[in-house]
CSV table of C-alpha atoms in Angstrom, one decimal:
chain,number,residue,atom,x,y,z
A,5,UNK,CA,-11.6,-18.8,4.2
A,6,UNK,CA,-8.6,-16.5,4.2
A,7,UNK,CA,-7.9,-15.3,7.7
A,8,UNK,CA,-5.6,-12.5,8.9
A,9,UNK,CA,-5.3,-12.0,12.6
A,10,UNK,CA,-3.4,-9.0,14.0
A,11,UNK,CA,-2.0,-8.7,17.5
A,12,UNK,CA,0.5,-6.6,19.5
A,13,UNK,CA,-1.3,-3.3,19.7
A,14,UNK,CA,-1.7,-1.3,22.9
A,15,UNK,CA,-0.9,1.9,24.8
A,16,UNK,CA,2.7,3.1,24.5
A,17,UNK,CA,4.4,6.4,25.5
A,18,UNK,CA,5.8,8.8,22.9
A,19,UNK,CA,9.3,7.6,21.9
A,20,UNK,CA,8.5,4.0,22.8
A,21,UNK,CA,8.4,0.9,20.6
A,22,UNK,CA,5.8,-1.8,19.7
A,23,UNK,CA,5.9,-4.9,17.5
A,24,UNK,CA,2.7,-5.8,15.6
A,25,UNK,CA,2.2,-9.3,14.3
A,26,UNK,CA,-0.3,-10.8,11.8
A,27,UNK,CA,-0.9,-14.6,11.5
A,28,UNK,CA,-2.3,-15.7,8.2
A,29,UNK,CA,-4.2,-18.9,7.4
A,30,UNK,CA,-6.1,-20.7,4.7
A,31,UNK,CA,-3.9,-19.5,1.8
A,32,UNK,CA,-0.4,-20.0,0.6
A,33,UNK,CA,1.1,-17.1,2.5
A,34,UNK,CA,4.5,-17.4,0.9
A,35,UNK,CA,3.0,-16.5,-2.5
A,36,UNK,CA,1.5,-13.1,-1.7
A,37,UNK,CA,2.8,-9.6,-1.1
A,38,UNK,CA,1.6,-8.2,2.2
A,39,UNK,CA,1.0,-4.7,3.6
A,40,UNK,CA,0.2,-2.7,6.7
A,41,UNK,CA,-2.4,0.0,6.4
A,42,UNK,CA,-3.5,2.2,9.2
A,43,UNK,CA,-6.5,4.4,10.1
A,44,UNK,CA,-6.3,7.1,12.7
A,45,UNK,CA,-9.5,7.6,14.8
A,46,UNK,CA,-12.2,9.2,12.6
A,47,UNK,CA,-9.8,9.6,9.7
A,48,UNK,CA,-9.1,7.9,6.3
A,49,UNK,CA,-6.9,5.0,5.3
A,50,UNK,CA,-3.1,5.4,5.0
A,51,UNK,CA,-0.8,2.8,3.5
A,52,UNK,CA,2.2,2.2,5.8
A,53,UNK,CA,4.4,-0.5,4.3
A,54,UNK,CA,4.6,-3.3,1.8
A,55,UNK,CA,6.7,-6.5,1.6
A,56,UNK,CA,7.0,-8.8,-1.4
A,57,UNK,CA,6.4,-12.5,-1.2
A,58,UNK,CA,10.1,-13.3,-0.8
A,59,UNK,CA,11.0,-10.1,1.1
A,60,UNK,CA,13.1,-8.8,-1.8
A,61,UNK,CA,11.0,-5.7,-2.2
A,62,UNK,CA,10.1,-3.5,0.8
A,63,UNK,CA,8.5,0.0,0.7
A,64,UNK,CA,7.5,2.5,3.4
A,65,UNK,CA,5.4,5.6,3.5
A,66,UNK,CA,7.5,8.7,4.1
A,67,UNK,CA,5.7,9.2,7.4
A,68,UNK,CA,7.2,6.1,8.9
A,69,UNK,CA,10.5,5.6,7.0
A,70,UNK,CA,13.4,5.1,9.3
A,71,UNK,CA,11.2,4.3,12.3
A,72,UNK,CA,9.2,1.3,11.2
A,73,UNK,CA,10.5,-2.1,9.9
A,74,UNK,CA,8.3,-4.7,8.1
A,75,UNK,CA,9.3,-8.3,8.1
A,76,UNK,CA,7.7,-11.7,7.3
A,77,UNK,CA,8.3,-15.3,8.2
A,78,UNK,CA,7.0,-17.5,5.5
A,79,UNK,CA,7.6,-20.7,7.5
A,80,UNK,CA,5.4,-19.3,10.3
A,81,UNK,CA,2.9,-17.6,8.0
A,82,UNK,CA,3.4,-14.4,9.9
A,83,UNK,CA,3.9,-10.7,9.1
A,84,UNK,CA,5.4,-8.2,11.5
A,85,UNK,CA,5.8,-4.5,11.9
A,86,UNK,CA,8.4,-3.2,14.3
A,87,UNK,CA,7.5,0.4,15.3
A,88,UNK,CA,10.2,2.5,17.0
A,89,UNK,CA,10.3,6.2,18.0
A,90,UNK,CA,6.5,6.3,18.2
A,91,UNK,CA,4.7,9.6,18.0
A,92,UNK,CA,1.2,10.7,18.9
A,93,UNK,CA,0.3,10.8,15.2
A,94,UNK,CA,1.0,7.1,14.9
A,95,UNK,CA,-2.1,6.4,16.9
A,96,UNK,CA,-4.3,4.3,14.7
A,97,UNK,CA,-5.9,1.0,13.9
A,98,UNK,CA,-3.3,-1.0,12.0
A,99,UNK,CA,-4.6,-3.5,9.5
A,100,UNK,CA,-2.7,-6.5,8.0
A,101,UNK,CA,-3.6,-6.6,4.3
A,102,UNK,CA,-3.0,-9.1,1.5
A,103,UNK,CA,-2.4,-8.1,-2.1
A,104,UNK,CA,-4.8,-9.7,-4.6
A,105,UNK,CA,-1.9,-10.4,-6.9
A,106,UNK,CA,1.6,-9.0,-7.6
A,107,UNK,CA,1.9,-5.2,-7.9
A,108,UNK,CA,-0.9,-2.7,-7.8
A,109,UNK,CA,-3.7,-5.3,-8.0
A,110,UNK,CA,-5.8,-4.3,-5.1
A,111,UNK,CA,-5.9,-5.5,-1.4
A,112,UNK,CA,-8.3,-8.4,-1.3
A,113,UNK,CA,-8.2,-9.5,2.3
A,114,UNK,CA,-8.0,-7.4,5.5
A,115,UNK,CA,-7.6,-8.4,9.1
A,116,UNK,CA,-9.8,-6.8,11.8
A,117,UNK,CA,-7.0,-4.6,13.0
A,118,UNK,CA,-5.1,-3.9,16.1
A,119,UNK,CA,-5.2,-0.6,17.9
A,120,UNK,CA,-2.1,1.4,18.7
A,121,UNK,CA,-2.4,4.3,21.0
A,122,UNK,CA,0.6,6.6,21.6
A,123,UNK,CA,0.1,8.8,24.6
A,124,UNK,CA,1.8,9.9,27.8
B,12,UNK,CA,-2.5,14.7,3.1
B,13,UNK,CA,-3.6,12.4,0.3
B,14,UNK,CA,-2.7,12.9,-3.3
B,15,UNK,CA,-6.0,11.6,-4.4
B,16,UNK,CA,-9.1,13.6,-3.6
B,17,UNK,CA,-12.7,12.5,-3.0
B,18,UNK,CA,-15.8,14.5,-2.0
B,19,UNK,CA,-16.4,14.2,1.8
B,20,UNK,CA,-19.9,13.0,1.3
B,21,UNK,CA,-22.6,12.1,-1.2
B,22,UNK,CA,-26.2,11.1,-0.6
B,23,UNK,CA,-29.2,9.7,-2.4
B,24,UNK,CA,-32.6,8.2,-1.9
B,25,UNK,CA,-33.2,4.4,-2.0
B,26,UNK,CA,-33.2,3.2,-5.6
B,27,UNK,CA,-31.3,6.2,-6.9
B,28,UNK,CA,-27.9,6.3,-8.6
B,29,UNK,CA,-24.9,8.0,-6.9
B,30,UNK,CA,-21.4,8.5,-8.1
B,31,UNK,CA,-18.2,9.0,-6.0
B,32,UNK,CA,-15.3,10.8,-7.8
B,33,UNK,CA,-11.6,10.3,-7.2
B,34,UNK,CA,-9.2,12.9,-8.6
B,35,UNK,CA,-5.5,12.0,-8.8
B,36,UNK,CA,-2.6,13.3,-10.7
B,37,UNK,CA,0.1,12.6,-13.2
B,38,UNK,CA,2.0,10.2,-11.0
B,39,UNK,CA,-0.8,7.9,-10.1
B,40,UNK,CA,-4.1,7.7,-12.1
B,41,UNK,CA,-2.6,9.8,-14.9
B,42,UNK,CA,0.4,7.5,-15.2
B,43,UNK,CA,-1.9,4.6,-16.0
B,44,UNK,CA,-1.9,2.9,-12.7
B,45,UNK,CA,-5.0,0.9,-11.9
B,46,UNK,CA,-7.6,2.2,-9.4
B,47,UNK,CA,-9.4,0.1,-6.8
B,48,UNK,CA,-12.3,0.9,-4.6
B,49,UNK,CA,-13.0,-0.2,-1.0
B,50,UNK,CA,-16.2,-0.1,1.1
B,51,UNK,CA,-15.9,0.4,4.8
B,52,UNK,CA,-19.0,-0.3,6.8
B,53,UNK,CA,-19.3,1.4,10.3
B,54,UNK,CA,-17.1,-0.4,12.8
B,55,UNK,CA,-15.6,-2.8,10.2
B,56,UNK,CA,-12.5,-3.3,8.3
B,57,UNK,CA,-12.4,-2.2,4.6
B,58,UNK,CA,-13.5,-4.6,1.9
B,59,UNK,CA,-12.4,-4.7,-1.7
B,60,UNK,CA,-15.3,-3.6,-3.8
B,61,UNK,CA,-13.8,-3.0,-7.3
B,62,UNK,CA,-10.3,-3.8,-8.6
B,63,UNK,CA,-8.6,-2.9,-11.8
B,64,UNK,CA,-11.0,0.0,-12.5
B,65,UNK,CA,-14.2,-2.0,-13.1
B,66,UNK,CA,-13.8,-5.6,-11.9
B,67,UNK,CA,-15.9,-7.0,-9.0
B,68,UNK,CA,-14.7,-9.6,-6.7
B,69,UNK,CA,-17.0,-12.6,-6.2
B,70,UNK,CA,-20.0,-11.6,-4.1
B,71,UNK,CA,-20.1,-7.9,-4.9
B,72,UNK,CA,-23.4,-7.0,-6.5
B,73,UNK,CA,-23.4,-5.6,-10.1
B,74,UNK,CA,-25.0,-2.4,-8.7
B,75,UNK,CA,-21.4,-1.3,-8.1
B,76,UNK,CA,-19.3,-0.3,-11.1
B,77,UNK,CA,-16.2,1.8,-11.8
B,78,UNK,CA,-14.7,3.9,-14.5
B,79,UNK,CA,-11.5,5.8,-15.1
B,80,UNK,CA,-10.4,8.6,-17.5
B,81,UNK,CA,-7.1,10.4,-17.4
B,82,UNK,CA,-6.4,11.6,-13.8
B,83,UNK,CA,-9.9,10.8,-12.5
B,84,UNK,CA,-11.9,7.7,-11.6
B,85,UNK,CA,-15.5,7.2,-10.4
B,86,UNK,CA,-17.5,4.6,-8.5
B,87,UNK,CA,-21.2,4.4,-9.4
B,88,UNK,CA,-23.8,2.8,-7.2
B,89,UNK,CA,-27.1,2.1,-8.9
B,90,UNK,CA,-30.3,1.0,-7.1
B,91,UNK,CA,-29.0,2.5,-3.9
B,92,UNK,CA,-29.9,0.4,-0.8
B,93,UNK,CA,-29.8,1.2,2.9
B,94,UNK,CA,-27.0,-1.4,3.3
B,95,UNK,CA,-24.8,0.7,1.0
B,96,UNK,CA,-24.4,3.4,3.7
B,97,UNK,CA,-20.6,3.3,4.3
B,98,UNK,CA,-17.3,5.1,3.6
B,99,UNK,CA,-15.8,4.5,0.2
B,100,UNK,CA,-12.1,4.8,-0.7
B,101,UNK,CA,-10.3,4.8,-4.0
B,102,UNK,CA,-6.7,3.5,-4.1
B,103,UNK,CA,-3.8,3.4,-6.6
B,104,UNK,CA,-0.1,3.4,-6.8
B,105,UNK,CA,2.0,6.6,-6.9
B,106,UNK,CA,5.3,6.6,-8.7
B,107,UNK,CA,6.6,9.8,-7.1
B,108,UNK,CA,5.9,8.4,-3.6
B,109,UNK,CA,6.9,4.8,-4.6
B,110,UNK,CA,4.0,3.5,-2.7
B,111,UNK,CA,0.2,2.9,-2.5
B,112,UNK,CA,-2.1,5.9,-2.0
B,113,UNK,CA,-5.7,6.0,-0.8
B,114,UNK,CA,-8.2,8.7,-1.6
B,115,UNK,CA,-9.5,10.9,1.1
B,116,UNK,CA,-12.7,8.9,1.5
B,117,UNK,CA,-16.4,9.6,0.8
B,118,UNK,CA,-19.2,8.9,3.1
B,119,UNK,CA,-22.3,7.7,1.3
B,120,UNK,CA,-25.7,8.4,3.0
B,121,UNK,CA,-28.9,6.7,2.0
């Protein structure tokens, strides 16, 4: 069974940094595009960033562009999100999400999420 | 704010049919990009319910179906059951944003 396990969330002050990680198992990680999707408390889903299987294509939502960096390590089956200059509005549950196939094909597997709280 | 709009809530009695609409624009649904639907049960991560407008992943009951026309899409749930009470989100790609977009979400009450 495909597993995606996030870690690295926590409480951080505005302006601070945090690095989220996601470890994947039970599938060929190096063959799939991956994403981070977040959900603020009581709010809807917001796509944050995507990275292609070989890291050649990377996209960010305008709300995080210039502050967040997505990377992956196919040898370690891991996905990361470096978050800098954090703001209160970045407070959310962050999900590690696999694309079903290349491109806009749907996100077929989601982790359970890691909670990021930005507050002084 | 999302570029794809859904009604905040819909409700129906057990056994009834309900539909959830998703209204996009010329840079997402109207541009021909596929629409997908997710179900989020209370306290859980979202789950892919429908992909590519009207395809169900293995294990999803055929009570769930999707459709798309122009800049809009719909999710239909027939034979509504108590376990269907959840939030539902549409999702597509937006060429003007160069990224994925989710709908605003709809809470279904049984």
